[in-house]
Amino acid sequence: MARLSRRTIVCLFAGILALGFGACGGSKKSVDAAVDSRTLRKGCDGGDLRQCFNLGLLYARGAGVPKDPASAMLLWSKACNGGMQHGCAHLGSSLSNGVGVPRDPVRAVALWKAACTAKVGHACFELGEAHSAGRDVPKSSKLAAFYHQEACAAESMDGCASLALAFKHGVGIAKDGTKSRLLFIKACRYGSARGCTGVGDLHLAGDGVDQREDDAAKHFRKGCDGSDPNGCIKLGDLLLRASDLPRSPAGALKAYRRACHDTVIVGCAGLGRLLETGAAGPADPVAASRAYDRACAAGDADGCAEMTRVLLAGGAIQKDPKGAATLLVRACKRDAAAACGALGEMYEIGQGVERDARRAADYHDRACEGAVVASCSAQARLLLAGPAEKQPKAKIDKLLETACKGRIHGDCVTLGERHIAGKRGDLGRAKAADLFDQACEGGDLQGCLAHAHLLTRWPEGEADLTLAAGLFK
């Protein structure tokens, strides 16, 4: 059997190499070169549980043996039943994901908790990820940070990378840019693809390190090569928008393709856009639609938005407003605010759904809460269309103010008119003048006209007829 490097030993025998995207990173080729699956099989058959565990890792990754999640699960189960907590941790991952075995989240969490108590980094990392997403356990940023700290202390480099992200944004733990930066660098140095993607972000922003696009691209590529899909996406985005590096749509296309494969879909929307526009070769709108559809089916709100646009427009694929509405409902349920806003518009005009003002208002309300300014404007418009005696005046004013701040200048005019109609005295007139002026400066002629009329109606001695004349002109 070939001699193992220190890094490979850490990954294999400390059990840090996770399913799918490994915490230790490393390529399939490097594992193939280091480990002889036949030797591991012989050791496992002889009762060496570490060999069973490591052989399971190879089957999970398809390294030197055919990829076989079911065989990996059986090997980890054997190791776990023999008392090896690393096997229990990875068996928990199989049970959580339903890979090679029917999904059993309750048992998965129990296995992770026991293994994390035994200081198995992968188990602590999985618990941190589960609490971060609210997957099969209560969603809790504090518990996520706690378990990621435990994972990092147990030498899970992906745990360190997730902890770095928590420190960076102050999620579940006090914000600390220095700790975040050092953890990202450590995680990347010791093989975490996620860590390398994080270091790439540091270089792109110049956050405590040199701001260099070439260093950012290098680390994004390391993340992508280590099977972190976010590294692939960030690399693709950079190659499309770089200012200091040569732009490469073909390189971006390759990066997005790497992210959009197997069960990983986060790069599919970007891949679809390149295929649709032909920015990296001949346009292929049908393949683009497949990429969007795949992204949306897996829960990517961006993919749903793109697929909806395609279904509403028709062309390469058949126009299908009802199908578009179905996709938008799916995306809105996942808190994609733009999708909620688009649904509101469809219910307003009856496109792909029965016209329903109440539902339109509900969807616009959700979108407005998600900072979709156009939906705040639409919600105000719908409320103003109702009976005057039932109009929630304070809510309407707030919606119009939000829309006005979002540069929907017609709503500035409407809000100004409400200040005057509400007889709010000199303060109301002054506020209206400011709103009309804001609309006028934004190119809204009704704002200019309203401001001019207001100036001519100002109390005697205060009217600015010269300014009014200029606005009328």
Short mmCIF file of C-alpha atoms in Angstrom, two decimals:
data_model
loop_
_atom_site.label_atom_id
_atom_site.label_comp_id
_atom_site.label_asym_id
_atom_site.label_seq_id
_atom_site.Cartn_x
_atom_site.Cartn_y
_atom_site.Cartn_z
CA MET A 1 0.00 0.00 0.00
CA ALA A 2 1.35 3.41 -0.93
CA ARG A 3 2.59 5.63 1.92
CA LEU A 4 -0.06 8.18 2.93
CA SER A 5 0.68 11.87 3.29
CA ARG A 6 0.01 13.57 6.64
CA ARG A 7 -2.93 15.43 5.09
CA THR A 8 -4.49 12.22 3.75
CA ILE A 9 -4.08 10.56 7.16
CA VAL A 10 -5.82 13.50 8.82
CA CYS A 11 -8.66 13.32 6.33
CA LEU A 12 -9.13 9.56 6.42
CA PHE A 13 -8.44 8.54 9.99
CA ALA A 14 -9.87 11.63 11.72
CA GLY A 15 -13.00 11.15 9.64
CA ILE A 16 -13.12 14.70 8.31
CA LEU A 17 -13.75 13.73 4.70
CA ALA A 18 -17.49 14.28 4.27
CA LEU A 19 -19.96 12.88 1.80
CA GLY A 20 -20.06 14.61 -1.57
CA PHE A 21 -18.07 17.75 -0.85
CA GLY A 22 -15.27 16.72 1.50
CA ALA A 23 -14.23 18.78 4.45
CA CYS A 24 -10.62 17.99 3.66
CA GLY A 25 -10.97 18.69 -0.02
CA GLY A 26 -8.49 17.01 -2.31
CA SER A 27 -9.18 15.50 -5.67
CA LYS A 28 -10.36 12.03 -6.55
CA LYS A 29 -7.05 11.47 -8.28
CA SER A 30 -5.00 12.25 -5.15
CA VAL A 31 -7.04 9.80 -3.07
CA ASP A 32 -6.71 7.14 -5.78
CA ALA A 33 -2.95 7.52 -5.74
CA ALA A 34 -2.74 7.19 -1.97
CA VAL A 35 -5.14 4.40 -1.08
CA ASP A 36 -5.36 0.81 -2.34
CA SER A 37 -9.01 -0.21 -2.03
CA ARG A 38 -8.11 -3.90 -2.09
CA THR A 39 -5.90 -3.48 0.97
CA LEU A 40 -8.71 -1.66 2.75
CA ARG A 41 -11.15 -4.43 1.83
CA LYS A 42 -8.81 -7.07 3.21
CA GLY A 43 -8.37 -5.12 6.43
CA CYS A 44 -12.10 -4.56 6.80
CA ASP A 45 -12.87 -8.24 6.23
CA GLY A 46 -10.31 -8.96 8.93
CA GLY A 47 -12.19 -6.82 11.44
CA ASP A 48 -10.28 -3.51 11.22
CA LEU A 49 -13.09 -0.97 11.56
CA ARG A 50 -10.88 1.94 10.44
CA GLN A 51 -10.36 0.14 7.15
CA CYS A 52 -14.13 -0.36 6.80
CA PHE A 53 -14.68 3.34 7.42
CA ASN A 54 -12.03 4.43 4.92
CA LEU A 55 -13.29 2.02 2.28
CA GLY A 56 -16.73 3.58 2.74
CA LEU A 57 -15.20 6.97 1.98
CA LEU A 58 -13.83 5.62 -1.29
CA TYR A 59 -17.20 4.18 -2.31
CA ALA A 60 -18.91 7.45 -1.41
CA ARG A 61 -16.56 9.40 -3.68
CA GLY A 62 -16.02 6.79 -6.39
CA ALA A 63 -12.26 6.91 -5.76
CA GLY A 64 -10.55 3.76 -7.06
CA VAL A 65 -13.86 1.88 -6.90
CA PRO A 66 -17.24 2.44 -8.58
CA LYS A 67 -19.24 5.14 -6.82
CA ASP A 68 -21.72 3.26 -4.65
CA PRO A 69 -23.47 5.17 -1.80
CA ALA A 70 -25.27 2.01 -0.66
CA SER A 71 -21.98 0.16 -0.17
CA ALA A 72 -20.53 3.19 1.62
CA MET A 73 -23.51 3.22 3.99
CA LEU A 74 -23.13 -0.52 4.76
CA LEU A 75 -19.43 -0.10 5.51
CA TRP A 76 -20.07 2.90 7.79
CA SER A 77 -22.86 0.96 9.49
CA LYS A 78 -20.44 -1.88 10.17
CA ALA A 79 -17.89 0.54 11.61
CA CYS A 80 -20.56 2.26 13.70
CA ASN A 81 -21.95 -1.01 15.04
CA GLY A 82 -18.41 -1.84 16.12
CA GLY A 83 -18.22 1.37 18.15
CA MET A 84 -16.32 3.59 15.74
CA GLN A 85 -17.91 7.04 16.05
CA HIS A 86 -16.49 8.29 12.74
CA GLY A 87 -18.52 5.57 11.04
CA CYS A 88 -21.60 6.67 13.01
CA ALA A 89 -21.10 10.28 11.91
CA HIS A 90 -21.00 9.37 8.23
CA LEU A 91 -23.84 6.89 8.60
CA GLY A 92 -25.82 9.83 9.98
CA SER A 93 -25.04 11.77 6.80
CA SER A 94 -26.35 8.88 4.68
CA LEU A 95 -29.53 8.68 6.75
CA SER A 96 -30.05 12.45 6.67
CA ASN A 97 -29.67 12.68 2.89
CA GLY A 98 -31.36 9.40 2.04
CA VAL A 99 -28.22 8.31 0.17
CA GLY A 100 -27.98 4.53 -0.11
CA VAL A 101 -30.68 4.08 2.53
CA PRO A 102 -34.22 5.34 3.26
CA ARG A 103 -34.10 8.78 4.88
CA ASP A 104 -34.22 8.71 8.70
CA PRO A 105 -33.50 12.22 10.04
CA VAL A 106 -34.29 11.34 13.68
CA ARG A 107 -31.68 8.59 13.80
CA ALA A 108 -29.24 10.75 11.81
CA VAL A 109 -29.38 13.57 14.37
CA ALA A 110 -29.01 11.07 17.24
CA LEU A 111 -25.91 9.56 15.61
CA TRP A 112 -24.40 12.99 15.02
CA LYS A 113 -24.98 14.09 18.61
CA ALA A 114 -23.33 10.99 20.00
CA ALA A 115 -20.39 11.29 17.61
CA CYS A 116 -20.00 15.02 18.24
CA THR A 117 -19.88 14.34 21.99
CA ALA A 118 -17.02 11.97 21.14
CA LYS A 119 -15.27 14.90 19.39
CA VAL A 120 -15.82 13.70 15.82
CA GLY A 121 -15.53 16.89 13.80
CA HIS A 122 -17.68 15.76 10.88
CA ALA A 123 -20.62 15.05 13.19
CA CYS A 124 -20.37 18.47 14.85
CA PHE A 125 -20.11 20.09 11.43
CA GLU A 126 -23.26 18.32 10.21
CA LEU A 127 -25.16 19.45 13.32
CA GLY A 128 -24.01 23.01 12.73
CA GLU A 129 -25.18 22.90 9.12
CA ALA A 130 -28.51 21.36 10.16
CA HIS A 131 -29.21 24.07 12.76
CA SER A 132 -28.11 26.77 10.32
CA ALA A 133 -30.67 25.61 7.75
CA GLY A 134 -33.32 24.40 10.19
CA ARG A 135 -33.10 20.98 8.54
CA ASP A 136 -34.60 18.27 10.80
CA VAL A 137 -33.67 20.34 13.89
CA PRO A 138 -34.79 23.78 15.13
CA LYS A 139 -33.23 26.60 13.13
CA SER A 140 -30.79 28.39 15.42
CA SER A 141 -27.81 30.51 14.44
CA LYS A 142 -26.44 30.25 17.99
CA LEU A 143 -26.54 26.45 17.99
CA ALA A 144 -25.08 26.45 14.48
CA ALA A 145 -22.15 28.58 15.65
CA PHE A 146 -21.69 26.40 18.75
CA TYR A 147 -21.49 23.17 16.75
CA HIS A 148 -19.24 24.75 14.13
CA GLN A 149 -16.90 25.79 16.96
CA GLU A 150 -16.91 22.20 18.22
CA ALA A 151 -16.25 20.95 14.69
CA CYS A 152 -13.35 23.33 14.17
CA ALA A 153 -11.84 22.37 17.54
CA ALA A 154 -12.06 18.74 16.42
CA GLU A 155 -10.09 19.59 13.25
CA SER A 156 -12.98 19.69 10.78
CA MET A 157 -11.72 22.30 8.36
CA ASP A 158 -15.16 22.81 6.84
CA GLY A 159 -16.32 23.46 10.40
CA CYS A 160 -13.64 26.15 10.65
CA ALA A 161 -14.81 27.64 7.34
CA SER A 162 -18.45 27.76 8.51
CA LEU A 163 -17.34 29.30 11.81
CA ALA A 164 -15.34 31.88 9.83
CA LEU A 165 -18.50 32.79 7.95
CA ALA A 166 -20.40 33.20 11.23
CA PHE A 167 -17.68 35.50 12.60
CA LYS A 168 -17.66 37.46 9.34
CA HIS A 169 -21.37 38.31 9.47
CA GLY A 170 -21.92 38.13 13.23
CA VAL A 171 -24.50 35.35 12.88
CA GLY A 172 -25.02 33.44 16.11
CA ILE A 173 -21.76 34.78 17.46
CA ALA A 174 -20.13 38.18 17.97
CA LYS A 175 -18.81 39.65 14.73
CA ASP A 176 -15.02 39.44 14.51
CA GLY A 177 -13.35 40.13 11.17
CA THR A 178 -9.89 39.12 12.38
CA LYS A 179 -11.00 35.71 13.65
CA SER A 180 -13.00 35.18 10.48
CA ARG A 181 -10.03 35.95 8.25
CA LEU A 182 -7.63 33.71 10.18
CA LEU A 183 -10.09 30.81 10.19
CA PHE A 184 -10.70 31.07 6.43
CA ILE A 185 -6.94 31.03 5.81
CA LYS A 186 -6.42 28.07 8.16
CA ALA A 187 -9.29 26.11 6.63
CA CYS A 188 -8.00 26.65 3.11
CA ARG A 189 -4.41 25.80 4.06
CA TYR A 190 -5.49 22.45 5.47
CA GLY A 191 -7.69 21.42 2.59
CA SER A 192 -11.18 22.90 3.00
CA ALA A 193 -12.59 23.92 -0.36
CA ARG A 194 -15.07 26.17 1.45
CA GLY A 195 -12.19 27.82 3.24
CA CYS A 196 -10.46 28.60 -0.06
CA THR A 197 -13.65 30.13 -1.43
CA GLY A 198 -13.76 32.31 1.69
CA VAL A 199 -10.16 33.43 1.14
CA GLY A 200 -11.12 34.31 -2.43
CA ASP A 201 -13.84 36.57 -1.08
CA LEU A 202 -11.28 38.26 1.18
CA HIS A 203 -9.00 39.03 -1.78
CA LEU A 204 -11.89 40.24 -3.91
CA ALA A 205 -12.97 42.71 -1.21
CA GLY A 206 -9.47 43.54 0.10
CA ASP A 207 -10.67 42.50 3.55
CA GLY A 208 -7.46 42.37 5.61
CA VAL A 209 -5.50 41.05 2.62
CA ASP A 210 -4.34 42.50 -0.68
CA GLN A 211 -7.25 43.31 -2.98
CA ARG A 212 -6.31 41.35 -6.07
CA GLU A 213 -8.59 39.71 -8.59
CA ASP A 214 -5.91 37.21 -9.60
CA ASP A 215 -5.57 35.97 -6.00
CA ALA A 216 -9.35 35.87 -5.67
CA ALA A 217 -9.61 33.81 -8.87
CA LYS A 218 -6.85 31.46 -7.67
CA HIS A 219 -8.65 30.73 -4.43
CA PHE A 220 -12.09 30.45 -6.05
CA ARG A 221 -10.52 27.93 -8.42
CA LYS A 222 -9.12 25.99 -5.46
CA GLY A 223 -12.57 25.94 -3.94
CA CYS A 224 -14.12 24.83 -7.20
CA ASP A 225 -11.47 22.12 -7.76
CA GLY A 226 -12.16 20.91 -4.21
CA SER A 227 -15.85 20.52 -5.13
CA ASP A 228 -17.26 23.59 -3.38
CA PRO A 229 -19.99 24.68 -5.81
CA ASN A 230 -19.92 28.23 -4.43
CA GLY A 231 -16.27 28.44 -5.42
CA CYS A 232 -17.24 27.50 -8.98
CA ILE A 233 -20.01 30.10 -9.06
CA LYS A 234 -17.85 32.88 -7.67
CA LEU A 235 -15.12 31.97 -10.16
CA GLY A 236 -17.66 32.10 -13.00
CA ASP A 237 -19.04 35.45 -11.82
CA LEU A 238 -15.52 36.90 -11.56
CA LEU A 239 -14.51 35.68 -15.01
CA LEU A 240 -17.55 37.43 -16.47
CA ARG A 241 -17.11 40.75 -14.66
CA ALA A 242 -13.38 41.07 -13.95
CA SER A 243 -11.79 44.48 -14.37
CA ASP A 244 -8.12 43.57 -13.76
CA LEU A 245 -8.19 40.04 -15.20
CA PRO A 246 -8.98 39.10 -18.78
CA ARG A 247 -12.67 38.24 -18.94
CA SER A 248 -13.47 34.72 -20.04
CA PRO A 249 -17.08 33.73 -20.80
CA ALA A 250 -15.82 30.29 -21.82
CA GLY A 251 -14.08 29.90 -18.47
CA ALA A 252 -17.22 31.07 -16.69
CA LEU A 253 -19.28 28.53 -18.63
CA LYS A 254 -16.93 25.75 -17.54
CA ALA A 255 -17.12 26.87 -13.90
CA TYR A 256 -20.93 27.03 -13.93
CA ARG A 257 -21.09 23.58 -15.53
CA ARG A 258 -18.99 22.20 -12.68
CA ALA A 259 -21.39 23.68 -10.14
CA CYS A 260 -24.48 22.46 -12.00
CA HIS A 261 -24.05 18.68 -11.87
CA ASP A 262 -25.35 15.63 -10.02
CA THR A 263 -27.52 16.92 -7.15
CA VAL A 264 -25.79 20.30 -6.91
CA ILE A 265 -27.76 23.00 -8.70
CA VAL A 266 -26.49 26.34 -7.44
CA GLY A 267 -24.67 27.08 -10.70
CA CYS A 268 -27.48 26.07 -13.02
CA ALA A 269 -29.09 29.51 -13.28
CA GLY A 270 -25.77 31.12 -14.28
CA LEU A 271 -25.14 28.31 -16.75
CA GLY A 272 -28.58 28.87 -18.24
CA ARG A 273 -27.96 32.58 -18.76
CA LEU A 274 -24.72 31.94 -20.64
CA LEU A 275 -26.37 29.27 -22.78
CA GLU A 276 -29.36 31.50 -23.52
CA THR A 277 -27.36 34.57 -24.49
CA GLY A 278 -24.63 32.73 -26.37
CA ALA A 279 -22.00 34.73 -24.48
CA ALA A 280 -19.64 31.74 -24.38
CA GLY A 281 -20.45 30.09 -27.71
CA PRO A 282 -23.50 29.33 -29.84
CA ALA A 283 -26.76 30.20 -28.07
CA ASP A 284 -28.79 27.19 -26.96
CA PRO A 285 -32.09 28.39 -25.49
CA VAL A 286 -33.44 24.85 -25.09
CA ALA A 287 -30.43 23.78 -23.00
CA ALA A 288 -30.73 27.06 -21.10
CA SER A 289 -34.35 26.24 -20.27
CA ARG A 290 -33.30 22.81 -19.00
CA ALA A 291 -30.72 24.42 -16.74
CA TYR A 292 -33.25 26.93 -15.37
CA ASP A 293 -35.81 24.17 -14.83
CA ARG A 294 -33.30 22.03 -13.00
CA ALA A 295 -32.30 24.91 -10.75
CA CYS A 296 -35.90 25.75 -9.94
CA ALA A 297 -36.89 22.12 -9.30
CA ALA A 298 -34.11 21.90 -6.71
CA GLY A 299 -35.23 25.05 -4.91
CA ASP A 300 -33.14 27.82 -6.47
CA ALA A 301 -35.30 30.97 -6.55
CA ASP A 302 -33.04 32.56 -9.20
CA GLY A 303 -33.61 29.56 -11.45
CA CYS A 304 -37.38 29.79 -10.87
CA ALA A 305 -37.36 33.46 -11.84
CA GLU A 306 -35.47 32.77 -15.07
CA MET A 307 -37.66 29.79 -15.97
CA THR A 308 -40.78 31.84 -15.31
CA ARG A 309 -39.54 34.53 -17.68
CA VAL A 310 -38.94 31.92 -20.38
CA LEU A 311 -42.38 30.33 -19.90
CA LEU A 312 -44.11 33.71 -20.11
CA ALA A 313 -42.20 34.78 -23.21
CA GLY A 314 -42.33 31.51 -25.16
CA GLY A 315 -40.03 31.05 -28.14
CA ALA A 316 -37.62 28.14 -27.84
CA ILE A 317 -40.10 26.37 -25.58
CA GLN A 318 -43.87 26.59 -25.56
CA LYS A 319 -45.41 29.57 -23.82
CA ASP A 320 -46.99 28.42 -20.56
CA PRO A 321 -48.33 31.13 -18.18
CA LYS A 322 -49.92 28.52 -15.89
CA GLY A 323 -46.61 26.70 -15.61
CA ALA A 324 -44.92 30.00 -14.84
CA ALA A 325 -47.40 30.70 -12.04
CA THR A 326 -46.73 27.26 -10.55
CA LEU A 327 -42.98 27.94 -10.49
CA LEU A 328 -43.50 31.35 -8.90
CA VAL A 329 -45.61 29.85 -6.12
CA ARG A 330 -42.80 27.37 -5.44
CA ALA A 331 -40.19 30.13 -5.32
CA CYS A 332 -42.34 32.48 -3.23
CA LYS A 333 -42.81 29.74 -0.63
CA ARG A 334 -39.02 29.69 -0.33
CA ASP A 335 -39.06 33.40 0.51
CA ALA A 336 -37.96 34.59 -2.93
CA ALA A 337 -39.46 38.08 -2.67
CA ALA A 338 -39.20 38.86 -6.39
CA ALA A 339 -41.22 35.72 -7.16
CA CYS A 340 -43.94 36.85 -4.73
CA GLY A 341 -44.04 40.22 -6.49
CA ALA A 342 -44.33 38.60 -9.92
CA LEU A 343 -47.19 36.45 -8.63
CA GLY A 344 -48.91 39.58 -7.38
CA GLU A 345 -48.71 41.08 -10.88
CA MET A 346 -50.12 37.89 -12.44
CA TYR A 347 -53.08 37.86 -10.05
CA GLU A 348 -53.69 41.56 -10.77
CA ILE A 349 -54.08 41.03 -14.50
CA GLY A 350 -55.21 37.38 -14.50
CA GLN A 351 -52.22 36.00 -16.40
CA GLY A 352 -51.89 32.24 -15.91
CA VAL A 353 -54.23 32.44 -12.89
CA GLU A 354 -57.74 33.68 -12.14
CA ARG A 355 -57.77 37.41 -11.53
CA ASP A 356 -57.89 37.97 -7.76
CA ALA A 357 -57.17 41.38 -6.21
CA ARG A 358 -57.01 39.98 -2.67
CA ARG A 359 -54.36 37.41 -3.57
CA ALA A 360 -52.51 40.02 -5.60
CA ALA A 361 -52.40 42.24 -2.52
CA ASP A 362 -51.21 39.38 -0.30
CA TYR A 363 -48.35 38.48 -2.65
CA HIS A 364 -47.34 42.12 -3.12
CA ASP A 365 -47.33 42.52 0.65
CA ARG A 366 -44.91 39.60 1.04
CA ALA A 367 -42.71 40.96 -1.73
CA CYS A 368 -42.68 44.45 -0.21
CA GLU A 369 -41.55 42.97 3.11
CA GLY A 370 -38.73 41.39 1.12
CA ALA A 371 -37.64 44.82 -0.20
CA VAL A 372 -39.21 44.57 -3.68
CA VAL A 373 -40.03 48.26 -4.07
CA ALA A 374 -42.30 47.80 -7.10
CA SER A 375 -44.53 45.58 -4.98
CA CYS A 376 -44.76 48.26 -2.27
CA SER A 377 -46.03 50.59 -4.99
CA ALA A 378 -48.47 47.99 -6.31
CA GLN A 379 -49.78 47.25 -2.83
CA ALA A 380 -50.42 50.96 -2.24
CA ARG A 381 -52.20 51.18 -5.59
CA LEU A 382 -54.46 48.24 -4.72
CA LEU A 383 -55.32 49.66 -1.31
CA LEU A 384 -56.12 53.07 -2.82
CA ALA A 385 -58.52 51.36 -5.23
CA GLY A 386 -60.64 50.11 -2.33
CA PRO A 387 -63.46 51.93 -0.54
CA ALA A 388 -62.16 55.18 0.96
CA GLU A 389 -63.65 54.46 4.38
CA LYS A 390 -61.78 51.14 4.61
CA GLN A 391 -58.38 52.39 3.46
CA PRO A 392 -55.59 51.95 6.04
CA LYS A 393 -54.20 55.47 5.67
CA ALA A 394 -51.03 54.99 7.72
CA LYS A 395 -50.11 51.80 5.85
CA ILE A 396 -50.71 53.44 2.48
CA ASP A 397 -48.50 56.39 3.43
CA LYS A 398 -45.75 54.01 4.55
CA LEU A 399 -45.96 52.00 1.32
CA LEU A 400 -45.84 55.15 -0.81
CA GLU A 401 -42.89 56.46 1.19
CA THR A 402 -40.99 53.20 0.64
CA ALA A 403 -41.75 53.28 -3.07
CA CYS A 404 -40.76 56.94 -3.31
CA LYS A 405 -37.43 56.24 -1.61
CA GLY A 406 -37.01 53.43 -4.12
CA ARG A 407 -37.18 56.00 -6.94
CA ILE A 408 -40.73 55.28 -8.06
CA HIS A 409 -41.32 58.97 -8.60
CA GLY A 410 -45.03 58.79 -9.33
CA ASP A 411 -45.53 57.58 -5.76
CA CYS A 412 -43.66 60.64 -4.49
CA VAL A 413 -46.31 62.75 -6.24
CA THR A 414 -49.16 60.66 -4.81
CA LEU A 415 -47.73 60.90 -1.29
CA GLY A 416 -47.28 64.66 -1.66
CA GLU A 417 -50.89 65.06 -2.76
CA ARG A 418 -51.98 63.07 0.32
CA HIS A 419 -50.04 65.46 2.55
CA ILE A 420 -51.95 68.39 1.03
CA ALA A 421 -55.34 66.63 1.02
CA GLY A 422 -54.84 65.63 4.62
CA LYS A 423 -54.75 69.30 5.59
CA ARG A 424 -51.54 68.83 7.51
CA GLY A 425 -50.80 72.56 7.58
CA ASP A 426 -47.51 74.25 6.72
CA LEU A 427 -45.57 71.11 7.57
CA GLY A 428 -47.69 69.12 5.12
CA ARG A 429 -47.20 71.71 2.37
CA ALA A 430 -43.44 71.75 2.95
CA LYS A 431 -43.29 67.96 2.88
CA ALA A 432 -45.38 67.90 -0.29
CA ALA A 433 -43.06 70.45 -1.92
CA ASP A 434 -40.05 68.25 -1.11
CA LEU A 435 -41.77 65.16 -2.55
CA PHE A 436 -42.87 66.97 -5.72
CA ASP A 437 -39.36 68.35 -6.16
CA GLN A 438 -37.88 64.85 -5.72
CA ALA A 439 -40.20 63.50 -8.39
CA CYS A 440 -39.45 66.41 -10.72
CA GLU A 441 -35.68 65.95 -10.28
CA GLY A 442 -36.20 62.29 -11.13
CA GLY A 443 -37.77 63.22 -14.46
CA ASP A 444 -41.45 62.90 -13.52
CA LEU A 445 -43.25 65.80 -15.25
CA GLN A 446 -46.30 65.39 -13.00
CA GLY A 447 -43.98 66.13 -10.09
CA CYS A 448 -42.80 69.34 -11.75
CA LEU A 449 -46.38 70.39 -12.50
CA ALA A 450 -47.61 69.57 -8.99
CA HIS A 451 -44.72 71.53 -7.48
CA ALA A 452 -45.49 74.52 -9.67
CA HIS A 453 -49.20 74.51 -8.75
CA LEU A 454 -48.30 74.22 -5.08
CA LEU A 455 -46.00 77.23 -5.27
CA THR A 456 -48.77 79.38 -6.76
CA ARG A 457 -51.10 78.39 -3.90
CA TRP A 458 -48.59 79.23 -1.17
CA PRO A 459 -49.75 81.80 1.43
CA GLU A 460 -49.49 85.42 0.30
CA GLY A 461 -45.98 86.73 0.48
CA GLU A 462 -44.46 83.26 0.39
CA ALA A 463 -45.30 82.17 -3.16
CA ASP A 464 -42.32 81.79 -5.45
CA LEU A 465 -43.92 82.65 -8.80
CA THR A 466 -40.57 82.81 -10.57
CA LEU A 467 -39.76 79.24 -9.60
CA ALA A 468 -43.31 78.19 -10.43
CA ALA A 469 -43.02 79.69 -13.90
CA GLY A 470 -39.80 77.84 -14.47
CA LEU A 471 -41.41 74.56 -13.46
CA PHE A 472 -44.42 75.18 -15.70
CA LYS A 473 -42.05 75.72 -18.60
#
